[in-house]
Amino acid sequence: MNANLTERVERVATDDRHGASWLAREAVEAVAEAIELGEDPLPLARELVRARPAMGAIAGALGRVIAAGRSPEQMADEARALVEARERAAKAIAVLLSPYIEGVVMTHSASATVKEALLHTPPDRVICTSSEPGGEGRELVEELRGAGLTADLVDDPDAEHAVGTVNLLLIGADTVFRDGSLVNKVGTAGLAQAAKKAGLPVIVACEVIKLTPAEARDPGEERFDLTDPKYIDHYVTEEGAYAPDEIGSLIDRTPFLRDGYELLADESG
């Protein structure tokens, strides 16, 4: 494999600062570079998927590129279109989330999609968990304050208690399985359970590329956990809002998710 591509795989494999959407873009750009270099993009795509099994967005994005056509030109065109579509998807989700955002909103980790929604419809206050390991919630608080929002930080051990004082738990996604189970930053499952116990809505902001036709499984990385769909009210995607038990139908209506998954799963385990 070309040295630049090897470096790209390593960067995706070891990154602990960015979310699934950012990593998916990195993976797509790596595959686009492989195509430009005249290399077969499929082995690289499979290696990128294996590098971060908890990041369903990587498989979803690369599956869309690989399934786009039989020629390198078609796949390269799809890669460029997907990178451009990522920003449009986040903006569409922000608009669709607007009716749900009011009062005090809590978020966990540092989803770029959630941030877009909070900037589009600023609530009265945002509470960010510190989100260890990594502590990306600390940076998110500063970014939101810099944009003029009222934002406070809560340490992870206090987050499940604090969630009972807010109006909405709004979180991002790394992977969403066919049954509506969610893989996200470790601590998400406990927060979602605490929110439901307190009678609060739990909403997930999620691009369609993060959906996978696979059955739910342990994420395989200590930095992530699995949240049961019974603790989630809605997934808001660029295609609209869906209850967890509707995710399977959305996947069935999105051929590239199924076709791409089958192509990448041949050797991705």
CSV table of N, CA, C and O in Angstrom, one decimal, residues 170-239:
chain,number,residue,atom,x,y,z
A,170,LEU,N,-29.7,15.4,24.3
A,170,LEU,CA,-29.5,15.4,22.8
A,170,LEU,C,-28.1,14.9,22.6
A,170,LEU,O,-27.1,15.5,23.0
A,171,ILE,N,-27.9,13.8,21.9
A,171,ILE,CA,-26.6,13.2,21.7
A,171,ILE,C,-26.4,12.8,20.3
A,171,ILE,O,-27.4,12.7,19.5
A,172,GLY,N,-25.2,12.6,19.9
A,172,GLY,CA,-24.8,12.2,18.6
A,172,GLY,C,-24.7,10.7,18.5
A,172,GLY,O,-25.1,9.9,19.4
A,173,ALA,N,-24.2,10.1,17.4
A,173,ALA,CA,-24.1,8.7,17.2
A,173,ALA,C,-22.8,8.4,16.5
A,173,ALA,O,-22.3,9.1,15.6
A,174,ASP,N,-22.3,7.2,16.8
A,174,ASP,CA,-21.2,6.6,16.1
A,174,ASP,C,-21.7,5.5,15.2
A,174,ASP,O,-21.2,5.4,14.0
A,175,THR,N,-22.6,4.7,15.7
A,175,THR,CA,-23.2,3.6,14.9
A,175,THR,C,-24.6,3.4,15.4
A,175,THR,O,-24.9,3.5,16.6
A,176,VAL,N,-25.5,3.2,14.5
A,176,VAL,CA,-26.9,2.8,14.8
A,176,VAL,C,-27.2,1.5,14.1
A,176,VAL,O,-27.2,1.4,12.9
A,177,PHE,N,-27.5,0.5,14.9
A,177,PHE,CA,-27.8,-0.9,14.4
A,177,PHE,C,-29.3,-1.0,13.9
A,177,PHE,O,-30.1,-0.1,14.2
A,178,ARG,N,-29.5,-2.0,13.2
A,178,ARG,CA,-30.8,-2.2,12.6
A,178,ARG,C,-32.0,-2.2,13.6
A,178,ARG,O,-33.1,-1.7,13.3
A,179,ASP,N,-31.8,-2.6,14.8
A,179,ASP,CA,-32.8,-2.7,15.8
A,179,ASP,C,-33.0,-1.3,16.5
A,179,ASP,O,-33.8,-1.2,17.4
A,180,GLY,N,-32.2,-0.3,16.2
A,180,GLY,CA,-32.2,1.0,16.8
A,180,GLY,C,-31.3,1.1,18.0
A,180,GLY,O,-31.3,2.1,18.7
A,181,SER,N,-30.5,0.1,18.2
A,181,SER,CA,-29.4,0.2,19.3
A,181,SER,C,-28.4,1.2,18.9
A,181,SER,O,-28.1,1.4,17.7
A,182,LEU,N,-27.8,1.9,19.8
A,182,LEU,CA,-26.9,3.0,19.6
A,182,LEU,C,-25.5,2.8,20.1
A,182,LEU,O,-25.4,2.4,21.3
A,183,VAL,N,-24.5,2.9,19.3
A,183,VAL,CA,-23.1,3.0,19.8
A,183,VAL,C,-22.7,4.5,19.9
A,183,VAL,O,-22.8,5.2,18.9
A,184,ASN,N,-22.2,4.9,21.0
A,184,ASN,CA,-21.7,6.3,21.2
A,184,ASN,C,-20.7,6.3,22.3
A,184,ASN,O,-20.4,5.2,22.9
A,185,LYS,N,-20.2,7.4,22.6
A,185,LYS,CA,-19.2,7.6,23.7
A,185,LYS,C,-19.6,6.9,25.0
A,185,LYS,O,-20.7,6.9,25.4
A,186,VAL,N,-18.6,6.2,25.6
A,186,VAL,CA,-18.9,5.5,26.9
A,186,VAL,C,-19.6,6.5,27.8
A,186,VAL,O,-19.2,7.7,28.0
A,187,GLY,N,-20.6,6.1,28.5
A,187,GLY,CA,-21.4,6.9,29.4
A,187,GLY,C,-22.7,7.3,28.9
A,187,GLY,O,-23.6,7.7,29.6
A,188,THR,N,-22.9,7.1,27.6
A,188,THR,CA,-24.2,7.4,26.9
A,188,THR,C,-25.3,6.5,27.5
A,188,THR,O,-26.4,7.0,27.7
A,189,ALA,N,-25.0,5.2,27.6
A,189,ALA,CA,-26.1,4.3,28.0
A,189,ALA,C,-26.6,4.7,29.4
A,189,ALA,O,-27.8,4.7,29.6
A,190,GLY,N,-25.7,5.0,30.3
A,190,GLY,CA,-26.2,5.4,31.7
A,190,GLY,C,-26.9,6.7,31.7
A,190,GLY,O,-27.9,6.8,32.4
A,191,LEU,N,-26.5,7.6,30.9
A,191,LEU,CA,-27.2,8.9,30.8
A,191,LEU,C,-28.6,8.7,30.2
A,191,LEU,O,-29.6,9.3,30.7
A,192,ALA,N,-28.7,7.9,29.1
A,192,ALA,CA,-30.0,7.7,28.5
A,192,ALA,C,-31.0,7.0,29.5
A,192,ALA,O,-32.2,7.3,29.5
A,193,GLN,N,-30.5,6.0,30.2
A,193,GLN,CA,-31.3,5.4,31.2
A,193,GLN,C,-31.8,6.3,32.3
A,193,GLN,O,-33.0,6.3,32.7
A,194,ALA,N,-30.9,7.2,32.8
A,194,ALA,CA,-31.2,8.2,33.8
A,194,ALA,C,-32.2,9.2,33.3
A,194,ALA,O,-33.2,9.6,34.0
A,195,ALA,N,-32.1,9.6,32.0
A,195,ALA,CA,-33.0,10.5,31.4
A,195,ALA,C,-34.4,9.9,31.3
A,195,ALA,O,-35.4,10.6,31.6
A,196,LYS,N,-34.5,8.7,30.9
A,196,LYS,CA,-35.8,8.0,30.7
A,196,LYS,C,-36.4,7.8,32.1
A,196,LYS,O,-37.7,8.0,32.2
A,197,LYS,N,-35.6,7.5,33.1
A,197,LYS,CA,-36.2,7.4,34.5
A,197,LYS,C,-36.8,8.7,35.0
A,197,LYS,O,-37.8,8.7,35.7
A,198,ALA,N,-36.1,9.8,34.5
A,198,ALA,CA,-36.6,11.1,34.9
A,198,ALA,C,-37.7,11.6,34.0
A,198,ALA,O,-38.3,12.7,34.3
A,199,GLY,N,-38.1,10.8,33.0
A,199,GLY,CA,-39.2,11.2,32.1
A,199,GLY,C,-38.8,12.2,31.1
A,199,GLY,O,-39.7,12.9,30.5
A,200,LEU,N,-37.5,12.3,30.7
A,200,LEU,CA,-37.0,13.3,29.8
A,200,LEU,C,-36.9,12.6,28.4
A,200,LEU,O,-36.5,11.4,28.3
A,201,PRO,N,-37.1,13.4,27.3
A,201,PRO,CA,-36.9,12.8,26.0
A,201,PRO,C,-35.4,12.7,25.7
A,201,PRO,O,-34.6,13.5,26.1
A,202,VAL,N,-35.1,11.6,25.0
A,202,VAL,CA,-33.7,11.3,24.6
A,202,VAL,C,-33.7,11.3,23.0
A,202,VAL,O,-34.4,10.4,22.4
A,203,ILE,N,-33.0,12.2,22.4
A,203,ILE,CA,-33.0,12.3,21.0
A,203,ILE,C,-31.6,12.2,20.5
A,203,ILE,O,-30.7,12.8,21.0
A,204,VAL,N,-31.4,11.5,19.4
A,204,VAL,CA,-30.1,11.2,18.8
A,204,VAL,C,-30.1,11.9,17.4
A,204,VAL,O,-30.9,11.7,16.6
A,205,ALA,N,-29.1,12.8,17.2
A,205,ALA,CA,-28.8,13.4,15.9
A,205,ALA,C,-27.9,12.5,15.1
A,205,ALA,O,-26.8,12.2,15.6
A,206,CYS,N,-28.3,12.1,14.0
A,206,CYS,CA,-27.6,11.0,13.3
A,206,CYS,C,-27.8,11.1,11.8
A,206,CYS,O,-28.9,11.0,11.2
A,207,GLU,N,-26.6,11.2,11.1
A,207,GLU,CA,-26.7,11.1,9.6
A,207,GLU,C,-27.0,9.7,9.2
A,207,GLU,O,-26.6,8.7,9.8
A,208,VAL,N,-27.6,9.6,8.0
A,208,VAL,CA,-28.0,8.3,7.5
A,208,VAL,C,-26.8,7.3,7.3
A,208,VAL,O,-26.9,6.1,7.5
A,209,ILE,N,-25.6,7.9,7.0
A,209,ILE,CA,-24.5,7.0,6.8
A,209,ILE,C,-24.0,6.3,8.1
A,209,ILE,O,-23.2,5.3,8.0
A,210,LYS,N,-24.6,6.7,9.2
A,210,LYS,CA,-24.2,6.0,10.5
A,210,LYS,C,-25.1,4.8,10.8
A,210,LYS,O,-24.8,4.1,11.8
A,211,LEU,N,-26.1,4.5,9.9
A,211,LEU,CA,-26.9,3.4,10.1
A,211,LEU,C,-26.2,2.1,9.5
A,211,LEU,O,-25.6,2.2,8.4
A,212,THR,N,-26.4,1.0,10.1
A,212,THR,CA,-25.9,-0.2,9.6
A,212,THR,C,-26.9,-1.3,9.6
A,212,THR,O,-27.7,-1.4,10.6
A,213,PRO,N,-27.0,-2.2,8.6
A,213,PRO,CA,-27.9,-3.3,8.6
A,213,PRO,C,-27.6,-4.4,9.5
A,213,PRO,O,-28.3,-5.4,9.7
A,214,ALA,N,-26.4,-4.3,10.2
A,214,ALA,CA,-26.0,-5.4,11.1
A,214,ALA,C,-26.8,-5.5,12.3
A,214,ALA,O,-27.5,-4.6,12.7
A,215,GLU,N,-26.8,-6.7,13.0
A,215,GLU,CA,-27.4,-6.9,14.3
A,215,GLU,C,-26.6,-6.2,15.3
A,215,GLU,O,-25.3,-6.1,15.2
A,216,ALA,N,-27.2,-5.8,16.4
A,216,ALA,CA,-26.5,-5.1,17.5
A,216,ALA,C,-25.4,-5.9,18.1
A,216,ALA,O,-25.6,-7.2,18.3
A,217,ARG,N,-24.3,-5.3,18.4
A,217,ARG,CA,-23.1,-6.0,19.0
A,217,ARG,C,-22.3,-5.0,19.8
A,217,ARG,O,-22.4,-3.8,19.7
A,218,ASP,N,-21.5,-5.6,20.7
A,218,ASP,CA,-20.7,-4.8,21.6
A,218,ASP,C,-19.7,-4.0,20.7
A,218,ASP,O,-19.2,-4.5,19.7
A,219,PRO,N,-19.5,-2.7,20.9
A,219,PRO,CA,-18.7,-1.9,20.0
A,219,PRO,C,-17.2,-2.3,20.0
A,219,PRO,O,-16.5,-1.9,19.0
A,220,GLY,N,-16.7,-3.0,20.9
A,220,GLY,CA,-15.4,-3.5,20.8
A,220,GLY,C,-14.3,-2.5,21.2
A,220,GLY,O,-13.1,-2.8,21.0
A,221,GLU,N,-14.6,-1.3,21.6
A,221,GLU,CA,-13.7,-0.3,22.0
A,221,GLU,C,-14.1,0.2,23.4
A,221,GLU,O,-15.3,0.5,23.6
A,222,GLU,N,-13.2,0.4,24.3
A,222,GLU,CA,-13.5,0.8,25.7
A,222,GLU,C,-14.1,2.2,25.7
A,222,GLU,O,-14.8,2.6,26.7
A,223,ARG,N,-13.8,3.0,24.7
A,223,ARG,CA,-14.3,4.4,24.7
A,223,ARG,C,-15.8,4.5,24.3
A,223,ARG,O,-16.3,5.6,24.3
A,224,PHE,N,-16.4,3.4,24.0
A,224,PHE,CA,-17.8,3.4,23.5
A,224,PHE,C,-18.7,2.4,24.3
A,224,PHE,O,-18.2,1.5,24.9
A,225,ASP,N,-20.0,2.7,24.3
A,225,ASP,CA,-20.9,1.7,24.9
A,225,ASP,C,-22.1,1.6,24.0
A,225,ASP,O,-22.3,2.3,23.0
A,226,LEU,N,-23.0,0.6,24.3
A,226,LEU,CA,-24.2,0.3,23.6
A,226,LEU,C,-25.4,0.6,24.3
A,226,LEU,O,-25.6,0.2,25.5
A,227,THR,N,-26.3,1.4,23.8
A,227,THR,CA,-27.5,1.9,24.4
A,227,THR,C,-28.7,1.1,23.8
A,227,THR,O,-28.9,1.1,22.6
A,228,ASP,N,-29.5,0.5,24.7
A,228,ASP,CA,-30.7,-0.2,24.2
A,228,ASP,C,-31.7,0.8,23.6
A,228,ASP,O,-31.9,1.9,24.1
A,229,PRO,N,-32.3,0.4,22.5
A,229,PRO,CA,-33.3,1.3,21.9
A,229,PRO,C,-34.4,1.7,22.7
A,229,PRO,O,-35.1,2.8,22.5
A,230,LYS,N,-34.7,1.0,23.8
A,230,LYS,CA,-35.9,1.4,24.6
A,230,LYS,C,-35.6,2.6,25.4
A,230,LYS,O,-36.6,3.3,26.0
A,231,TYR,N,-34.4,3.1,25.4
A,231,TYR,CA,-34.1,4.3,26.1
A,231,TYR,C,-34.0,5.5,25.2
A,231,TYR,O,-33.6,6.6,25.6
A,232,ILE,N,-34.3,5.3,23.9
A,232,ILE,CA,-34.2,6.4,22.9
A,232,ILE,C,-35.6,6.7,22.4
A,232,ILE,O,-36.3,5.8,22.0
A,233,ASP,N,-35.9,8.0,22.3
A,233,ASP,CA,-37.2,8.4,21.8
A,233,ASP,C,-37.2,8.5,20.2
A,233,ASP,O,-38.0,7.9,19.6
A,234,HIS,N,-36.2,9.2,19.7
A,234,HIS,CA,-36.2,9.5,18.3
A,234,HIS,C,-34.7,9.6,17.8
A,234,HIS,O,-33.9,10.1,18.5
A,235,TYR,N,-34.6,9.1,16.6
A,235,TYR,CA,-33.4,9.5,15.8
A,235,TYR,C,-33.8,10.5,14.8
A,235,TYR,O,-34.7,10.3,14.0
A,236,VAL,N,-33.1,11.6,14.7
A,236,VAL,CA,-33.3,12.7,13.8
A,236,VAL,C,-32.2,12.6,12.7
A,236,VAL,O,-31.1,12.9,13.0
A,237,THR,N,-32.6,12.3,11.5
A,237,THR,CA,-31.6,12.2,10.4
A,237,THR,C,-32.0,13.2,9.4
A,237,THR,O,-33.0,13.9,9.5
A,238,GLU,N,-31.1,13.4,8.3
A,238,GLU,CA,-31.5,14.3,7.3
A,238,GLU,C,-32.7,13.9,6.5
A,238,GLU,O,-33.3,14.7,5.7
A,239,GLU,N,-33.1,12.6,6.7
A,239,GLU,CA,-34.3,12.1,6.0
A,239,GLU,C,-35.6,12.3,6.9
A,239,GLU,O,-36.7,12.0,6.4
